Amino acid sequence: MQFMLLFSRQGKLRLQKWYVPLSDKEKKKITRELVQTVLARKPKMCTFLEWRDLKIVYKRYASLYFCCAIEGQDLELITLEIIHRYVELLDKYFGSVCELDIIFNFEKAYFILDEFLLGGEVQETSKKNVLKAIEQADLQEEAETPCSVLEEIGLT
Amino acid sequence: MALKMVKGSIDRMFDKNLQDLVRGIRNHKEDEAKYISQCIDEIKQELKQDSIAVKANAVCKLTYLQMLGYDISWAAFNIIEVMSASKFTFKRIGYLAASQCFHEGTDVIMLTTNQIRKDLSSPSQYDTGVALTGLSCFVTPDLARDLANDIMTLMSHTKPYIRKKAVLIMYKVFLKYPESLRPAFPRLKEKLEDPDPGVQSAAVNVICELARRNPKNYLSLAPLFFKLMTSSTNNWVLIKIIKLFGALTPLEPRLGKKLIEPLTNLIHSTSAMSLLYECVNTVIAVLISLSSGMPNHSASIQLCVQKLRILIEDSDQNLKYLGLLAMSKILRTHPKSVQAHKDLVLQCLDDKDESIRLRALDLLYGMVSKKNLVEIVKKLMSHVDKAEGTTYRDELLTKIIDICSQCNYQHITNFQWYISVLVELTRLEGTRHGHLIAAQMLDVAIRVKAIRKFAVSQMSALLDRAHLVASSTQRNGICEVLYAAAWICGEFSEHLQEPQQTLEAMLRPKVTTLPGHIQAVYVQNVVKLYAAILQQREQAAEPEAAQDVTQLMVERLPQFVQSADLEVQERASCILQLVKHIQKLQAKDVPVAEEVSALFAGELNPVAPKAQKKVPVPEGLDLDAWINEPPSDSESEDEKPKAIFHEEEQRHGKPRQPEADEEELARRREARKQEQANNPFYIKSSPSPQKRYQDLPGVEHIPVVQIDLSVPLKVPGMPVSDQYVKLEEERRHRQRLEKDRKKKKKKDKERKGKPRRRGSLHTESDEDIAPAQQVDIVTEEMPENALPSDEDDKDPNDPYRALDIDLDRPLADSEKLPVQKHRNADTSKSPEKEDVPVKERKIKKPKKKEKKHKEKEREKKKGKEEKPSKHKKKKHKKEKEERSKDKKKPKKKKSASDGAAEPVENGALDEDPLPPMSSYCLLAENSYIKMTYDIQGSLQKDSQVTVSVVLENQSNSFLKNMELSVLDSLNTKLARPEGSSVHDGVPVPFQLPPGVSNEAQFVFTIRSIVTAQKLKGTLSFIAKDDEGSTHEKLDFQLHFSCTSYLVTTPCYSDAFAKLLESGDLSMSSIKVDGISMSFQNLLAKICFHHHFSVVERVDSCASMYSRSIQGHHVCLLVKKGDKSVSVDGKCSDAALLGSLLEELKATLAQC
């Protein structure tokens, strides 16, 4: 997978993950172009399109579009499953996820994605394992928190 | 100091966190940019604080802003600070920010190396994990080189959580630092068998990605992956492995064969669509790579097509799309299987989704045939009318043209219909593809002579409505068709019914609004029309009418002289002067028409694209020699090459320049005609094309039904292609009826003959539809005395080039197919299939010759009167008979070496099905097994023959331990493995499950080949079924006929003649009566069963040749009389000849 974009129906970008090194300018250009193309498509249309030399696979969940770019030989259907799996993970983690969850906890959304995909490849196919890893990492954060509160007040 | 710290902390309490920032942005919709720049200022302040918590919060906010499109590269150093925080909470944020905004150009990235190394070796797996995740996004070649070893160590970490991340990131490391691949690979391979499924799947992922790029390096892993594939239940992993196999099979066909079964099993069993689809895709890839090696996989193809049909029929648009996509892959190699689903594809054309419709269009291209073309195009035309977007409509238009014109108009049977389709397409407004339509019109009108009359009438109608076309659509490309229309009307003006009217249409003032290049064509062709009209009027002795036209020209041409377009202006002024001159001559009552039309005399033939290449370099011309002294180095600096070579402007189909004066032109023309007359490659033009076709060989016996052109020729208004569809249907119907009638007649005659191949009279196959027009597509002209080399005709990329093999040459040992030991169930049939084409070629030779002969005869007759003599009629009938079997002759004729300028019928031509013949005859049979055999010799081994025995298990038992034993004779011995005695049998190297057949080969050594021999033998085997196993035996008698010692060897007629003259051959003859078979088939039989090849055939007489494995020449002269055949044989060994003729007699007696 080359990159993954999440954007709203209004075309606002909610999350972006690039697995290929590109300059910011290039990223912006691609994002703008893709958001326009995908939003222009009608709901009853198939959700694959050929774009430049890549294939774009997208899916809409409520007000959010999940959009992935894959190479010619990659499989569209499995990419759809990846998207779906990611949405399931978000759903489990946030408890019936909505767009606002992702906006306000966007770093969490990234952490989950990073546990699920690495370098554009699926790293963990088991939902349980992904969530377990996230929970434990969060636990570790919490364990650190009291100390950081003290730190914040400047008592350390 | 402490106070300051406390103060800072209190300030800090009022800092925004991420949530505040997001909320703030949402509340400042109007002045978002201003608000954000304010926030960035605050963030900059926060980053100056000492507290790492404050910094982390700031970096977190920055990451969010980066997503919104703001540049945060200035904070790169702060991000590194946060990355190196000891607390996981901050570290995580730091790495996230880095992974989002670091790239190879970030200069501070080199500062991170040590920090990352420290984190990688951290005792906390989450620190390590977060570092690995981050690294995967921003790894640079430097980082990869420095950290490769650390990451490799992590691949053996105790925690699978780390192992799997390390394995995955290795792929990125390999990409950036390829040197690491070799040292790391053994460990990576180990991970394929890691106890943790996550690590295993990560390793599969990485190796699959690597292998997809360079499959050949990973072939050795195939067995391991095969094991994984059959054992894994994880669909994610399975899909990856199957994809990997898809990349490997083209390199190793044996792998493909092995894969088919497990893959088809998966296709049957899986419920996961993605897995199913990947399996289907890979099966297709395997079958494509195997297409040569494997005889028959129609079952797998059928399965794939079936499954894809289910996908396409699904209501899910995605599955539909993918189904069509995969279908088009199958189409390339197995068009027949896809064509069966035409209905479905046509249905998809109605889909709401444009991407699906486009996919369906792609498929349609490969699915058309003569039979369904009209229907498909009609459907597409209706879509053109309905289409809402111009892109889709343009796509439709190009597809219609592609479909119709593919393979030299292969599928078009009625060009009137096609022209009217093209004319209908001109109604499209706003299309970009006017030039495509124009090019088609030109191509068809030039190359299909019979259609010119019709084309001209349609084009003149188009020109008449030119003001419509021009005014409404001038901005878009549709006016390009006027370019074609004007040219066609001018060039073929003799077909115009109302030339005056067309002339006036072309001189309308509106025309000057057209683009320049079109006006230029108008001007040029106006003169052609003018010449035609002058001629007409002068012949009709109407000098005043002729002067009127001249006057019209003089009046109207000035509008072009004023054109801003240089080309138009120049042409128009030249012509205006010319016309004024003519006017003066006319005033003196001088007849001018002859001279004016001489300007355009001669026919313009299409020129083959390769014609230029074929022009021979004249003797004494050295193309590499300098014409002038080469410019010195100092000069060349300021002199541009352009000054030496004129860049020629590429003008599309520029007709010709009326430059040279008329006398010179006439002289050249005369010379050209002379040359053309002597040039065998040139198609001579004759006054009436219709007549010409009758003279052409191979065309007149097409059951052509003349279309009554008088009715629809002049269609008022738009021609409607439907009309022609109806006409075409009627024509086909009539044609069919006629054919039926003929068939019936023939049947009555042939009552006692063999049953016909196809019984049903009403099914119409594609080949049965004969083209309507006396269509010949004029092939493109080649330069005079073109080099006859065939080589440059062939595209070096042509996949069939490799098939350019002499099939008559006996197989060398090294060439022998190694597959025989592994044949599967289909083998009992395959040998025939393999044999057939060889034979087929052999029969064709005589046909060709016979044909030429007939041509000559006919040409002789042409001198006399065209009245078909009785004799000729007979011949035609005979030819027709042949033709009904072998419709596709013309193409074959073309492929003959001289094919350059012969007219070719439209359409590519398939191989003709042959009556099935097998050289395998029954050896022995019982309830268990059936044995058939064939004996082949080879010229390389003068005392050996190979006996191929096909063993077919006819029982429900499993047959094993098969062994063949033969009682050797003095003369003929079975070659046994070394060390075995003469009484030992030779084991058959395979076992036979129920219903399966396979072929085994045994070598025999022979001393003398002059007499036939029989050897007794036994096949012993164990038959095993549910009840137990039994020992079984089957006796047989192997018959070594003398024929089996002959090897088909081609011989040229001059060598053959020398051989006969030499006089050291003994002679013998036989005669067989009561033969009803046609001579053609008779020869085929002799060729096939007795291993002869035809040297020459003249009428009902043929000379044939073969050679024995010991080098005896065998020559035959076969003559067919009325119901009898006589064979005179000559051979270097009288005894051999005697035996051979006896065997031949036995064969002929059955005919």
mmCIF file of C-alpha atoms in Angstrom, chain A residues 1-2 6 12-24 27-28 41-50 55 58-59 71-78 80-82 85 93 99-100 102-108 110-112 114-125 129-130 132-138 140-142 144-145 147-148 151-156, chain B residues 5-6 9 12-13 18-19 22-23 26 29 32 51-53 60 63-64 66-72 86-90 92-93 96 99-104 124-127 130 132-133 136-137 161 164-165 168-169 171-172 176 196 198 201-202 205 209 212-213 234-236 239-240 243 272-275 277-278 281 317-319 321-322 325 352-356 359 388:
data_model
loop_
_atom_site.group_PDB
_atom_site.id
_atom_site.type_symbol
_atom_site.label_atom_id
_atom_site.label_comp_id
_atom_site.label_asym_id
_atom_site.label_seq_id
_atom_site.Cartn_x
_atom_site.Cartn_y
_atom_site.Cartn_z
ATOM 1 C CA MET A 1 0.000 0.000 0.000
ATOM 2 C CA GLN A 2 1.328 3.416 -0.896
ATOM 3 C CA LEU A 6 -9.251 9.653 5.574
ATOM 4 C CA LYS A 12 -11.553 17.848 4.934
ATOM 5 C CA LEU A 13 -8.596 15.603 5.541
ATOM 6 C CA ARG A 14 -8.878 13.706 8.819
ATOM 7 C CA LEU A 15 -5.896 11.415 8.686
ATOM 8 C CA GLN A 16 -3.079 10.667 6.291
ATOM 9 C CA LYS A 17 -0.476 7.978 6.336
ATOM 10 C CA TRP A 18 2.206 7.771 3.671
ATOM 11 C CA TYR A 19 4.254 4.647 3.191
ATOM 12 C CA VAL A 20 6.295 6.117 0.368
ATOM 13 C CA PRO A 21 8.560 9.104 0.873
ATOM 14 C CA LEU A 22 7.121 12.098 -0.938
ATOM 15 C CA SER A 23 7.640 15.810 -0.537
ATOM 16 C CA ASP A 24 4.931 17.792 1.227
ATOM 17 C CA LYS A 27 1.469 14.902 -0.943
ATOM 18 C CA LYS A 28 -0.781 17.930 -0.980
ATOM 19 C CA ARG A 41 -18.205 9.611 -7.706
ATOM 20 C CA LYS A 42 -21.784 8.568 -7.230
ATOM 21 C CA PRO A 43 -22.715 6.321 -4.338
ATOM 22 C CA LYS A 44 -23.798 3.424 -6.531
ATOM 23 C CA MET A 45 -20.510 3.294 -8.368
ATOM 24 C CA CYS A 46 -17.868 0.715 -7.798
ATOM 25 C CA THR A 47 -15.241 1.887 -5.371
ATOM 26 C CA PHE A 48 -12.113 1.112 -7.373
ATOM 27 C CA LEU A 49 -10.501 3.414 -9.809
ATOM 28 C CA GLU A 50 -7.383 3.522 -11.848
ATOM 29 C CA LYS A 55 -5.222 1.766 -8.148
ATOM 30 C CA TYR A 58 -12.026 3.694 -1.232
ATOM 31 C CA LYS A 59 -14.995 3.093 0.970
ATOM 32 C CA GLU A 71 0.017 -0.809 -6.852
ATOM 33 C CA GLY A 72 -1.143 -2.479 -10.044
ATOM 34 C CA GLN A 73 -0.576 -5.994 -8.842
ATOM 35 C CA ASP A 74 -2.157 -5.567 -5.453
ATOM 36 C CA LEU A 75 -5.584 -6.874 -4.809
ATOM 37 C CA GLU A 76 -8.496 -4.492 -4.513
ATOM 38 C CA LEU A 77 -10.678 -6.750 -2.424
ATOM 39 C CA ILE A 78 -8.071 -7.320 0.235
ATOM 40 C CA LEU A 80 -11.228 -3.153 1.112
ATOM 41 C CA GLU A 81 -10.894 -5.699 3.877
ATOM 42 C CA ILE A 82 -7.977 -3.786 5.338
ATOM 43 C CA ARG A 85 -10.661 -4.079 9.540
ATOM 44 C CA TYR A 93 -11.367 1.096 20.601
ATOM 45 C CA GLU A 99 -15.847 11.315 12.953
ATOM 46 C CA LEU A 100 -15.385 13.495 16.024
ATOM 47 C CA ILE A 102 -11.011 10.660 15.114
ATOM 48 C CA ILE A 103 -10.727 14.432 14.999
ATOM 49 C CA PHE A 104 -10.159 14.876 18.712
ATOM 50 C CA ASN A 105 -8.069 11.769 19.233
ATOM 51 C CA PHE A 106 -6.325 11.763 15.960
ATOM 52 C CA GLU A 107 -3.070 10.571 17.496
ATOM 53 C CA LYS A 108 -4.860 7.507 18.839
ATOM 54 C CA TYR A 110 -2.643 6.828 14.158
ATOM 55 C CA PHE A 111 -1.430 4.556 16.918
ATOM 56 C CA ILE A 112 -4.070 2.008 16.060
ATOM 57 C CA ASP A 114 0.455 1.749 13.199
ATOM 58 C CA GLU A 115 -0.249 -1.373 15.180
ATOM 59 C CA PHE A 116 -2.303 -2.752 12.318
ATOM 60 C CA LEU A 117 -0.180 -1.780 9.319
ATOM 61 C CA LEU A 118 3.551 -1.286 9.156
ATOM 62 C CA GLY A 119 5.276 0.127 6.119
ATOM 63 C CA GLY A 120 2.127 -0.432 4.140
ATOM 64 C CA GLU A 121 1.866 -4.106 4.958
ATOM 65 C CA VAL A 122 -0.553 -5.775 7.311
ATOM 66 C CA GLN A 123 1.447 -6.588 10.418
ATOM 67 C CA GLU A 124 -1.219 -8.148 12.552
ATOM 68 C CA THR A 125 -4.208 -9.926 11.161
ATOM 69 C CA ASN A 129 -3.790 -8.698 19.218
ATOM 70 C CA VAL A 130 -3.918 -5.199 17.830
ATOM 71 C CA LYS A 132 -4.243 -5.724 23.209
ATOM 72 C CA ALA A 133 -1.086 -3.967 22.075
ATOM 73 C CA ILE A 134 -2.837 -0.608 22.068
ATOM 74 C CA GLU A 135 -4.365 -1.137 25.489
ATOM 75 C CA GLN A 136 -1.059 -2.095 27.017
ATOM 76 C CA ALA A 137 0.680 0.873 25.504
ATOM 77 C CA ASP A 138 -2.066 3.074 26.882
ATOM 78 C CA GLN A 140 1.925 2.301 30.281
ATOM 79 C CA GLU A 141 1.011 5.888 29.473
ATOM 80 C CA GLU A 142 -1.399 6.007 32.393
ATOM 81 C CA GLU A 144 3.400 7.567 33.751
ATOM 82 C CA THR A 145 0.647 10.157 34.074
ATOM 83 C CA CYS A 147 4.279 11.595 37.694
ATOM 84 C CA SER A 148 3.800 13.914 34.773
ATOM 85 C CA GLU A 151 6.025 17.513 36.719
ATOM 86 C CA GLU A 152 3.531 19.856 35.225
ATOM 87 C CA ILE A 153 3.067 21.712 38.425
ATOM 88 C CA GLY A 154 6.791 22.080 38.512
ATOM 89 C CA LEU A 155 7.376 20.018 41.638
ATOM 90 C CA THR A 156 9.924 17.726 40.151
ATOM 91 C CA MET B 5 9.577 27.693 37.161
ATOM 92 C CA VAL B 6 6.392 27.893 39.154
ATOM 93 C CA SER B 9 3.891 26.099 35.151
ATOM 94 C CA ARG B 12 1.228 26.326 31.251
ATOM 95 C CA MET B 13 -2.121 25.527 32.889
ATOM 96 C CA LEU B 18 -4.896 19.296 21.301
ATOM 97 C CA GLN B 19 -8.605 19.171 22.029
ATOM 98 C CA VAL B 22 -9.293 21.355 17.400
ATOM 99 C CA ARG B 23 -12.256 23.000 19.075
ATOM 100 C CA ARG B 26 -13.863 24.543 14.496
ATOM 101 C CA LYS B 29 -14.480 28.857 10.586
ATOM 102 C CA GLU B 32 -9.252 29.887 10.325
ATOM 103 C CA SER B 51 9.364 21.138 30.241
ATOM 104 C CA ILE B 52 9.257 18.113 27.966
ATOM 105 C CA ALA B 53 5.540 17.755 28.644
ATOM 106 C CA CYS B 60 1.168 16.983 19.146
ATOM 107 C CA THR B 63 1.206 17.156 13.964
ATOM 108 C CA TYR B 64 -2.449 18.026 13.701
ATOM 109 C CA GLN B 66 0.634 19.428 9.541
ATOM 110 C CA MET B 67 -2.299 17.277 8.488
ATOM 111 C CA LEU B 68 -4.258 20.412 7.720
ATOM 112 C CA GLY B 69 -1.508 21.361 5.333
ATOM 113 C CA TYR B 70 0.706 23.660 7.383
ATOM 114 C CA ASP B 71 4.440 23.460 7.140
ATOM 115 C CA ILE B 72 6.052 22.288 10.369
ATOM 116 C CA SER B 86 12.282 9.034 28.497
ATOM 117 C CA LYS B 87 8.538 8.745 29.005
ATOM 118 C CA PHE B 88 6.649 6.541 26.582
ATOM 119 C CA THR B 89 3.752 8.998 26.368
ATOM 120 C CA PHE B 90 5.988 11.692 24.920
ATOM 121 C CA ARG B 92 5.109 8.091 21.169
ATOM 122 C CA ILE B 93 4.030 11.587 20.191
ATOM 123 C CA LEU B 96 4.343 10.002 15.422
ATOM 124 C CA SER B 99 6.783 9.656 10.939
ATOM 125 C CA GLN B 100 4.328 12.200 9.594
ATOM 126 C CA CYS B 101 6.711 14.910 8.572
ATOM 127 C CA PHE B 102 10.242 13.551 8.226
ATOM 128 C CA HIS B 103 11.423 12.579 4.797
ATOM 129 C CA GLU B 104 14.770 11.979 3.162
ATOM 130 C CA SER B 124 10.327 -1.950 27.076
ATOM 131 C CA GLN B 125 8.860 -3.622 24.031
ATOM 132 C CA TYR B 126 6.616 -0.614 23.467
ATOM 133 C CA ASP B 127 9.553 1.750 23.188
ATOM 134 C CA VAL B 130 7.189 2.720 18.559
ATOM 135 C CA LEU B 132 10.265 0.553 14.644
ATOM 136 C CA THR B 133 6.933 1.953 13.534
ATOM 137 C CA SER B 136 9.301 2.421 8.827
ATOM 138 C CA CYS B 137 8.027 5.794 7.676
ATOM 139 C CA TYR B 161 5.389 -8.402 18.907
ATOM 140 C CA LYS B 164 6.988 -9.272 13.458
ATOM 141 C CA LYS B 165 7.646 -5.543 13.361
ATOM 142 C CA LEU B 168 8.283 -6.139 8.232
ATOM 143 C CA ILE B 169 10.603 -3.193 8.522
ATOM 144 C CA TYR B 171 11.638 -4.813 3.659
ATOM 145 C CA LYS B 172 12.010 -1.043 3.903
ATOM 146 C CA LYS B 176 17.061 1.636 1.040
ATOM 147 C CA ASP B 196 3.978 -17.220 15.931
ATOM 148 C CA GLY B 198 1.888 -13.084 13.049
ATOM 149 C CA SER B 201 2.690 -13.888 7.992
ATOM 150 C CA ALA B 202 5.022 -10.888 8.210
ATOM 151 C CA ASN B 205 4.586 -10.588 3.261
ATOM 152 C CA GLU B 209 6.980 -8.345 -1.993
ATOM 153 C CA ARG B 212 7.183 -10.048 -7.011
ATOM 154 C CA ARG B 213 9.911 -7.735 -8.217
ATOM 155 C CA ASN B 234 -5.103 -17.653 7.259
ATOM 156 C CA ASN B 235 -6.637 -16.045 4.206
ATOM 157 C CA TRP B 236 -4.383 -12.987 4.408
ATOM 158 C CA ILE B 239 -3.606 -14.530 -0.709
ATOM 159 C CA LYS B 240 -0.022 -13.354 -0.468
ATOM 160 C CA LYS B 243 0.046 -13.931 -5.532
ATOM 161 C CA ALA B 272 -13.965 -15.444 0.974
ATOM 162 C CA MET B 273 -14.384 -13.407 -2.155
ATOM 163 C CA SER B 274 -10.930 -11.880 -2.004
ATOM 164 C CA LEU B 275 -9.283 -15.272 -1.795
ATOM 165 C CA TYR B 277 -10.645 -13.723 -6.769
ATOM 166 C CA GLU B 278 -6.928 -14.016 -6.157
ATOM 167 C CA ASN B 281 -6.413 -14.462 -11.094
ATOM 168 C CA GLN B 317 -20.561 -3.089 -8.129
ATOM 169 C CA ASN B 318 -17.060 -3.833 -6.933
ATOM 170 C CA LEU B 319 -17.349 -7.511 -7.672
ATOM 171 C CA TYR B 321 -15.935 -4.502 -11.860
ATOM 172 C CA LEU B 322 -13.351 -7.045 -10.811
ATOM 173 C CA LEU B 325 -11.397 -7.043 -15.257
ATOM 174 C CA LYS B 352 -25.268 2.918 -14.102
ATOM 175 C CA ASP B 353 -21.608 2.923 -13.273
ATOM 176 C CA GLU B 354 -19.355 4.327 -15.923
ATOM 177 C CA SER B 355 -16.280 2.409 -14.811
ATOM 178 C CA ILE B 356 -18.187 -0.823 -15.267
ATOM 179 C CA ARG B 359 -14.684 -2.385 -18.592
ATOM 180 C CA GLU B 388 -24.501 11.820 -20.892
#
